[in-house]
Amino acid sequence: MSKQTNILLIYTGGTIGMIKDYKSGVLKAFNFKKLLKNIPELTQLDCHIDTISFDKPIDSSNMNTSHWVLIATIIEEHYESHDGFVVLHGSDTMSYSASALSFMLENLTKPVIFTGSQLPIGDLRTDAKENLITSIQIAALKHKSKAVVQEVGLYFEYKLYRANRTTKINAEHFEAFDSLNFPPLIESGVHLNVNNEYLMRSKRTKKFRVHKKMDTNVAILKLFPGINETIVNAFLEETSLKALVIETYGSGNAPTSSWLVKALKSALKRGVHIVSVTQCSGGSVIMGQYATSQQLKKLKLINGKDITTEAAITKLMYLLGSSVSSQSFKTIFETSLRGEMQ
Ligand code: ASP
């Protein structure tokens, strides 16, 4: 007889568990137990479900690194006793949190699936039930008694994506996420269609490790025509800044103005790590393809290739927190650690 599959549901908050305050009309987080009452279907699933809720469920706009550490710690404490984890999270910052967790959890051999919804679970037209039920099924999915998914995924509207490849692309559609540079890992239709060739496999001999130090002395600078020298200088001269994601145009292009080159150069000289990512939702930085990225290549900016901004900023927090040496920082960043880049 095969052992029962144990799934841990971690409720952090988000629309999925919210209810409308009829006086003010705003959506607020509510009690997790009430949330579960709205899904009697859960009892029909062929697995045992335990639940842990944040003491105070939050809108994901209030997420910060201490919440990520809390999620990582809950998973660490239940890693042996449970076969898979489903994290219920608001969709607004889900790609950031899920990317962060993908770096914090090293050598995962069990699924960690983030999901949420665009409409509360109590709403008649809710997308929450399908998202939650299928996420649990995916977290419980096994082949020859091994977990099918052995990484951090994000499930929304019939697709499981590699979490650190996702971005929230729509504030209204049920299809709120996309992963433009990497195909879905699983597609849900009449059957769960598993795209085995895209799934990550970590070596079982390597021990599961949880990294809890995330350094927040980081920032994102998005370029735009008309960007102002005084403001950029003030930003780059901030002494606590340790690493920066610069969202460049197209395949990694930027204005060639000498003031910008000078500002980047002096930040680099101070030891600030600077990563170039494209502000396009899909595609990759190709440094040196155009004359307008030659200057960045010469400065030896870190090439973010096809990484998302969400994965880039959380990877910086993780690498800074892991005290990676300055000499190897660029090489390590440019290496795919959890399938986050090509
Ligand atoms: N504001 C909500 C949140 O991110 C939106 C959602 O859950 O979809 O917590």
GROMACS .gro file of C-alpha atoms and ligand atoms in nm:
model
  351
    1MET     CA    1   0.000   0.000   0.000
    2SER     CA    2   0.142   0.340  -0.093
    3LYS     CA    3   0.189   0.596   0.178
    4GLN     CA    4  -0.064   0.879   0.196
    5THR     CA    5   0.047   1.204   0.036
    6ASN     CA    6   0.072   1.492   0.282
    7ILE     CA    7   0.031   1.846   0.155
    8LEU     CA    8   0.093   2.160   0.355
    9LEU     CA    9  -0.114   2.464   0.265
   10ILE     CA   10   0.044   2.791   0.375
   11TYR     CA   11  -0.194   3.085   0.375
   12THR     CA   12  -0.029   3.428   0.362
   13GLY     CA   13  -0.328   3.635   0.248
   14GLY     CA   14  -0.426   3.791  -0.085
   15THR     CA   15  -0.757   3.824  -0.270
   16ILE     CA   16  -0.820   3.450  -0.253
   17GLY     CA   17  -0.914   3.477   0.113
   18MET     CA   18  -1.054   3.828   0.116
   19ILE     CA   19  -1.405   3.943   0.181
   20LYS     CA   20  -1.575   4.269   0.095
   21ASP     CA   21  -1.630   4.509   0.381
   22TYR     CA   22  -1.978   4.619   0.289
   23LYS     CA   23  -1.949   4.951   0.472
   24SER     CA   24  -1.637   5.073   0.296
   25GLY     CA   25  -1.651   4.851  -0.013
   26VAL     CA   26  -1.282   4.755   0.018
   27LEU     CA   27  -1.145   4.401   0.008
   28LYS     CA   28  -0.984   4.285   0.334
   29ALA     CA   29  -0.812   3.962   0.439
   30PHE     CA   30  -1.024   3.730   0.653
   31ASN     CA   31  -0.995   3.421   0.864
   32PHE     CA   32  -0.835   3.114   0.704
   33LYS     CA   33  -1.075   2.865   0.860
   34LYS     CA   34  -1.365   3.046   0.696
   35LEU     CA   35  -1.176   3.027   0.371
   36LEU     CA   36  -1.153   2.649   0.390
   37LYS     CA   37  -1.524   2.621   0.463
   38ASN     CA   38  -1.584   2.769   0.120
   39ILE     CA   39  -1.415   2.475  -0.051
   40PRO     CA   40  -1.577   2.151   0.066
   41GLU     CA   41  -1.428   1.993  -0.251
   42LEU     CA   42  -1.092   1.975  -0.072
   43THR     CA   43  -1.214   1.674   0.123
   44GLN     CA   44  -1.254   1.483  -0.204
   45LEU     CA   45  -0.886   1.510  -0.292
   46ASP     CA   46  -0.678   1.198  -0.254
   47CYS     CA   47  -0.431   1.348  -0.006
   48HIS     CA   48  -0.409   1.471   0.348
   49ILE     CA   49  -0.401   1.850   0.379
   50ASP     CA   50  -0.257   2.039   0.675
   51THR     CA   51  -0.281   2.413   0.693
   52ILE     CA   52  -0.076   2.692   0.846
   53SER     CA   53  -0.185   3.051   0.825
   54PHE     CA   54   0.003   3.375   0.883
   55ASP     CA   55  -0.124   3.511   1.217
   56LYS     CA   56  -0.228   3.820   1.027
   57PRO     CA   57  -0.296   3.744   0.660
   58ILE     CA   58  -0.175   4.029   0.441
   59ASP     CA   59  -0.236   4.192   0.108
   60SER     CA   60   0.076   4.098  -0.084
   61SER     CA   61   0.164   4.468  -0.131
   62ASN     CA   62   0.284   4.444   0.229
   63MET     CA   63   0.515   4.147   0.164
   64ASN     CA   64   0.876   4.190   0.264
   65THR     CA   65   1.181   3.974   0.321
   66SER     CA   66   1.076   3.880   0.676
   67HIS     CA   67   0.761   3.717   0.531
   68TRP     CA   68   0.978   3.526   0.281
   69VAL     CA   69   1.191   3.400   0.570
   70LEU     CA   70   0.874   3.295   0.750
   71ILE     CA   71   0.749   3.097   0.447
   72ALA     CA   72   1.095   2.939   0.402
   73THR     CA   73   1.107   2.845   0.771
   74ILE     CA   74   0.761   2.685   0.764
   75ILE     CA   75   0.867   2.477   0.462
   76GLU     CA   76   1.197   2.384   0.632
   77GLU     CA   77   1.019   2.271   0.948
   78HIS     CA   78   0.773   2.054   0.753
   79TYR     CA   79   1.006   1.938   0.477
   80GLU     CA   80   1.036   1.582   0.604
   81SER     CA   81   0.675   1.536   0.710
   82HIS     CA   82   0.514   1.669   0.390
   83ASP     CA   83   0.534   1.572   0.025
   84GLY     CA   84   0.442   1.906  -0.124
   85PHE     CA   85   0.367   2.267  -0.035
   86VAL     CA   86   0.107   2.511  -0.166
   87VAL     CA   87   0.152   2.878  -0.079
   88LEU     CA   88  -0.159   3.096  -0.105
   89HIS     CA   89  -0.040   3.446  -0.181
   90GLY     CA   90  -0.175   3.770  -0.325
   91SER     CA   91  -0.107   3.799  -0.694
   92ASP     CA   92   0.039   4.151  -0.688
   93THR     CA   93   0.382   4.052  -0.562
   94MET     CA   94   0.359   3.676  -0.610
   95SER     CA   95   0.630   3.664  -0.876
   96TYR     CA   96   0.873   3.843  -0.642
   97SER     CA   97   0.802   3.615  -0.345
   98ALA     CA   98   0.805   3.298  -0.553
   99SER     CA   99   1.132   3.402  -0.723
  100ALA     CA  100   1.284   3.481  -0.384
  101LEU     CA  101   1.179   3.143  -0.244
  102SER     CA  102   1.329   2.968  -0.548
  103PHE     CA  103   1.669   3.106  -0.445
  104MET     CA  104   1.620   3.060  -0.072
  105LEU     CA  105   1.531   2.690  -0.110
  106GLU     CA  106   1.832   2.509  -0.251
  107ASN     CA  107   1.826   2.147  -0.377
  108LEU     CA  108   1.449   2.115  -0.356
  109THR     CA  109   1.318   1.770  -0.436
  110LYS     CA  110   0.958   1.853  -0.348
  111PRO     CA  111   0.707   2.088  -0.507
  112VAL     CA  112   0.644   2.437  -0.370
  113ILE     CA  113   0.349   2.582  -0.562
  114PHE     CA  114   0.244   2.945  -0.530
  115THR     CA  115  -0.112   3.032  -0.622
  116GLY     CA  116  -0.385   3.286  -0.554
  117SER     CA  117  -0.675   3.435  -0.743
  118GLN     CA  118  -0.819   3.744  -0.901
  119LEU     CA  119  -1.158   3.705  -0.728
  120PRO     CA  120  -1.218   3.603  -0.364
  121ILE     CA  121  -1.304   3.239  -0.301
  122GLY     CA  122  -1.656   3.334  -0.186
  123ASP     CA  123  -1.734   3.508  -0.514
  124LEU     CA  124  -1.973   3.322  -0.747
  125ARG     CA  125  -1.742   3.361  -1.048
  126THR     CA  126  -1.425   3.295  -0.854
  127ASP     CA  127  -1.109   3.160  -1.014
  128ALA     CA  128  -0.983   3.064  -0.668
  129LYS     CA  129  -1.124   2.712  -0.650
  130GLU     CA  130  -0.967   2.586  -0.970
  131ASN     CA  131  -0.634   2.750  -0.888
  132LEU     CA  132  -0.627   2.605  -0.538
  133ILE     CA  133  -0.754   2.256  -0.618
  134THR     CA  134  -0.523   2.207  -0.919
  135SER     CA  135  -0.226   2.346  -0.726
  136ILE     CA  136  -0.285   2.087  -0.455
  137GLN     CA  137  -0.316   1.813  -0.718
  138ILE     CA  138   0.012   1.925  -0.877
  139ALA     CA  139   0.184   1.938  -0.537
  140ALA     CA  140   0.069   1.580  -0.479
  141LEU     CA  141   0.168   1.453  -0.823
  142LYS     CA  142   0.414   1.162  -0.816
  143HIS     CA  143   0.582   0.939  -1.067
  144LYS     CA  144   0.739   0.615  -0.941
  145SER     CA  145   0.693   0.752  -0.586
  146LYS     CA  146   0.898   1.065  -0.662
  147ALA     CA  147   0.755   1.415  -0.686
  148VAL     CA  148   0.695   1.520  -1.046
  149VAL     CA  149   0.766   1.886  -0.969
  150GLN     CA  150   1.084   1.945  -0.770
  151GLU     CA  151   1.106   2.322  -0.780
  152VAL     CA  152   0.916   2.640  -0.697
  153GLY     CA  153   0.623   2.681  -0.937
  154LEU     CA  154   0.346   2.933  -0.984
  155TYR     CA  155   0.003   2.802  -1.086
  156PHE     CA  156  -0.259   3.036  -1.226
  157GLU     CA  157  -0.541   2.990  -1.476
  158TYR     CA  158  -0.463   2.640  -1.606
  159LYS     CA  159  -0.084   2.676  -1.622
  160LEU     CA  160   0.202   2.589  -1.395
  161TYR     CA  161   0.507   2.803  -1.463
  162ARG     CA  162   0.859   2.801  -1.325
  163ALA     CA  163   0.803   3.068  -1.059
  164ASN     CA  164   1.121   3.265  -1.122
  165ARG     CA  165   1.027   3.305  -1.489
  166THR     CA  166   0.691   3.472  -1.421
  167THR     CA  167   0.559   3.825  -1.422
  168LYS     CA  168   0.215   3.957  -1.336
  169ILE     CA  169   0.090   4.089  -1.667
  170ASN     CA  170  -0.274   4.172  -1.603
  171ALA     CA  171  -0.464   4.325  -1.313
  172GLU     CA  172  -0.805   4.210  -1.435
  173HIS     CA  173  -0.785   3.897  -1.645
  174PHE     CA  174  -0.795   3.556  -1.481
  175GLU     CA  175  -0.483   3.490  -1.686
  176ALA     CA  176  -0.283   3.726  -1.466
  177PHE     CA  177   0.065   3.579  -1.516
  178ASP     CA  178   0.290   3.493  -1.801
  179SER     CA  179   0.633   3.343  -1.849
  180LEU     CA  180   0.748   3.484  -2.178
  181ASN     CA  181   1.093   3.331  -2.184
  182PHE     CA  182   1.013   2.980  -2.065
  183PRO     CA  183   0.729   2.739  -2.153
  184PRO     CA  184   0.473   2.621  -1.896
  185LEU     CA  185   0.577   2.317  -1.694
  186ILE     CA  186   0.223   2.178  -1.672
  187GLU     CA  187  -0.096   2.265  -1.858
  188SER     CA  188  -0.430   2.178  -1.709
  189GLY     CA  189  -0.712   2.069  -1.937
  190VAL     CA  190  -0.912   1.749  -1.920
  191HIS     CA  191  -0.577   1.597  -1.819
  192LEU     CA  192  -0.277   1.748  -1.646
  193ASN     CA  193  -0.029   1.771  -1.930
  194VAL     CA  194   0.323   1.755  -1.788
  195ASN     CA  195   0.602   1.897  -2.005
  196ASN     CA  196   0.869   1.673  -1.858
  197GLU     CA  197   1.153   1.813  -2.065
  198TYR     CA  198   1.124   2.153  -1.892
  199LEU     CA  199   1.109   2.036  -1.531
  200MET     CA  200   1.409   2.093  -1.304
  201ARG     CA  201   1.575   1.795  -1.143
  202SER     CA  202   1.806   1.847  -0.849
  203LYS     CA  203   2.051   1.579  -0.748
  204ARG     CA  204   1.907   1.376  -0.463
  205THR     CA  205   2.251   1.341  -0.311
  206LYS     CA  206   2.264   1.715  -0.250
  207LYS     CA  207   2.121   1.820   0.084
  208PHE     CA  208   1.818   2.050   0.098
  209ARG     CA  209   1.932   2.388   0.227
  210VAL     CA  210   1.739   2.696   0.330
  211HIS     CA  211   1.902   3.038   0.293
  212LYS     CA  212   1.744   3.303   0.510
  213LYS     CA  213   1.967   3.605   0.463
  214MET     CA  214   1.831   3.846   0.205
  215ASP     CA  215   2.012   4.180   0.173
  216THR     CA  216   1.776   4.463   0.082
  217ASN     CA  217   2.037   4.725  -0.007
  218VAL     CA  218   1.932   4.695  -0.369
  219ALA     CA  219   1.731   4.901  -0.616
  220ILE     CA  220   1.578   4.901  -0.963
  221LEU     CA  221   1.636   5.183  -1.209
  222LYS     CA  222   1.412   5.190  -1.514
  223LEU     CA  223   1.546   5.393  -1.806
  224PHE     CA  224   1.316   5.625  -2.002
  225PRO     CA  225   1.375   5.896  -2.259
  226GLY     CA  226   1.440   6.220  -2.072
  227ILE     CA  227   1.590   6.052  -1.766
  228ASN     CA  228   1.744   6.321  -1.550
  229GLU     CA  229   2.115   6.341  -1.464
  230THR     CA  230   2.074   6.501  -1.120
  231ILE     CA  231   1.818   6.245  -1.007
  232VAL     CA  232   2.016   5.947  -1.139
  233ASN     CA  233   2.333   6.076  -0.973
  234ALA     CA  234   2.157   6.121  -0.639
  235PHE     CA  235   2.024   5.768  -0.669
  236LEU     CA  236   2.354   5.606  -0.766
  237GLU     CA  237   2.557   5.798  -0.508
  238GLU     CA  238   2.353   5.657  -0.218
  239THR     CA  239   2.620   5.489  -0.009
  240SER     CA  240   2.405   5.204   0.121
  241LEU     CA  241   2.338   5.083  -0.233
  242LYS     CA  242   2.511   4.748  -0.291
  243ALA     CA  243   2.349   4.627  -0.611
  244LEU     CA  244   2.128   4.765  -0.882
  245VAL     CA  245   1.906   4.625  -1.155
  246ILE     CA  246   1.899   4.862  -1.450
  247GLU     CA  247   1.606   4.806  -1.684
  248THR     CA  248   1.751   4.886  -2.024
  249TYR     CA  249   1.572   4.917  -2.360
  250GLY     CA  250   1.513   4.628  -2.600
  251SER     CA  251   1.811   4.396  -2.613
  252GLY     CA  252   1.997   4.586  -2.342
  253ASN     CA  253   2.041   4.934  -2.488
  254ALA     CA  254   2.084   5.262  -2.301
  255PRO     CA  255   2.153   5.629  -2.373
  256THR     CA  256   2.522   5.678  -2.454
  257SER     CA  257   2.539   6.014  -2.268
  258SER     CA  258   2.871   6.061  -2.097
  259TRP     CA  259   2.705   6.162  -1.769
  260LEU     CA  260   2.528   5.824  -1.744
  261VAL     CA  261   2.845   5.629  -1.827
  262LYS     CA  262   3.031   5.835  -1.565
  263ALA     CA  263   2.764   5.778  -1.300
  264LEU     CA  264   2.761   5.401  -1.362
  265LYS     CA  265   3.140   5.389  -1.365
  266SER     CA  266   3.175   5.556  -1.028
  267ALA     CA  267   2.908   5.333  -0.872
  268LEU     CA  268   3.089   5.025  -1.008
  269LYS     CA  269   3.413   5.162  -0.868
  270ARG     CA  270   3.253   5.181  -0.524
  271GLY     CA  271   3.172   4.811  -0.557
  272VAL     CA  272   2.803   4.837  -0.655
  273HIS     CA  273   2.699   4.537  -0.867
  274ILE     CA  274   2.493   4.647  -1.166
  275VAL     CA  275   2.280   4.408  -1.369
  276SER     CA  276   2.131   4.495  -1.707
  277VAL     CA  277   1.790   4.342  -1.776
  278THR     CA  278   1.555   4.428  -2.058
  279GLN     CA  279   1.242   4.626  -1.983
  280CYS     CA  280   1.063   4.420  -2.251
  281SER     CA  281   0.850   4.141  -2.105
  282GLY     CA  282   1.010   3.885  -2.334
  283GLY     CA  283   1.349   3.837  -2.497
  284SER     CA  284   1.704   3.881  -2.379
  285VAL     CA  285   1.983   4.132  -2.322
  286ILE     CA  286   2.250   4.089  -2.587
  287MET     CA  287   2.526   4.324  -2.478
  288GLY     CA  288   2.715   4.470  -2.769
  289GLN     CA  289   2.456   4.389  -3.035
  290TYR     CA  290   2.389   4.761  -3.084
  291ALA     CA  291   2.631   5.050  -3.049
  292THR     CA  292   2.403   5.169  -2.765
  293SER     CA  293   2.500   4.877  -2.543
  294GLN     CA  294   2.874   4.877  -2.621
  295GLN     CA  295   2.939   5.127  -2.339
  296LEU     CA  296   2.767   4.894  -2.088
  297LYS     CA  297   2.965   4.597  -2.213
  298LYS     CA  298   3.287   4.795  -2.171
  299LEU     CA  299   3.186   4.884  -1.816
  300LYS     CA  300   3.145   4.505  -1.755
  301LEU     CA  301   2.789   4.536  -1.632
  302ILE     CA  302   2.641   4.203  -1.531
  303ASN     CA  303   2.445   4.056  -1.821
  304GLY     CA  304   2.097   3.966  -1.697
  305LYS     CA  305   2.025   3.787  -2.027
  306ASP     CA  306   1.656   3.681  -2.026
  307ILE     CA  307   1.597   3.705  -1.650
  308THR     CA  308   1.283   3.885  -1.524
  309THR     CA  309   1.321   4.193  -1.309
  310GLU     CA  310   1.152   4.004  -1.024
  311ALA     CA  311   1.407   3.723  -1.040
  312ALA     CA  312   1.698   3.965  -1.088
  313ILE     CA  313   1.623   4.176  -0.781
  314THR     CA  314   1.561   3.874  -0.556
  315LYS     CA  315   1.872   3.698  -0.691
  316LEU     CA  316   2.073   4.007  -0.595
  317MET     CA  317   1.926   4.002  -0.242
  318TYR     CA  318   2.010   3.633  -0.214
  319LEU     CA  319   2.367   3.659  -0.347
  320LEU     CA  320   2.444   3.963  -0.131
  321GLY     CA  321   2.297   3.778   0.167
  322SER     CA  322   2.516   3.477   0.090
  323SER     CA  323   2.827   3.699   0.098
  324VAL     CA  324   2.941   3.599  -0.250
  325SER     CA  325   3.282   3.759  -0.313
  326SER     CA  326   3.302   4.065  -0.539
  327GLN     CA  327   3.534   3.882  -0.779
  328SER     CA  328   3.294   3.596  -0.845
  329PHE     CA  329   2.967   3.795  -0.817
  330LYS     CA  330   2.933   3.865  -1.192
  331THR     CA  331   3.010   3.505  -1.292
  332ILE     CA  332   2.769   3.362  -1.036
  333PHE     CA  333   2.492   3.605  -1.129
  334GLU     CA  334   2.534   3.520  -1.496
  335THR     CA  335   2.500   3.149  -1.415
  336SER     CA  336   2.153   2.998  -1.393
  337LEU     CA  337   2.111   2.878  -1.033
  338ARG     CA  338   1.744   2.771  -1.033
  339GLY     CA  339   1.654   2.778  -1.400
  340GLU     CA  340   1.588   3.153  -1.383
  341MET     CA  341   1.786   3.238  -1.694
  342GLN     CA  342   1.917   3.077  -2.012
  343ASP     N1  343  -0.397   4.303  -0.372
  343ASP     C1  344  -0.407   4.160  -0.377
  343ASP     C2  345  -0.277   4.103  -0.325
  343ASP     O1  346  -0.180   4.095  -0.395
  343ASP     C3  347  -0.435   4.112  -0.515
  343ASP     C4  348  -0.449   3.962  -0.529
  343ASP     O2  349  -0.441   3.886  -0.436
  343ASP     O3  350  -0.470   3.916  -0.642
  343ASP     O4  351  -0.271   4.067  -0.209
   0.00000   0.00000   0.00000
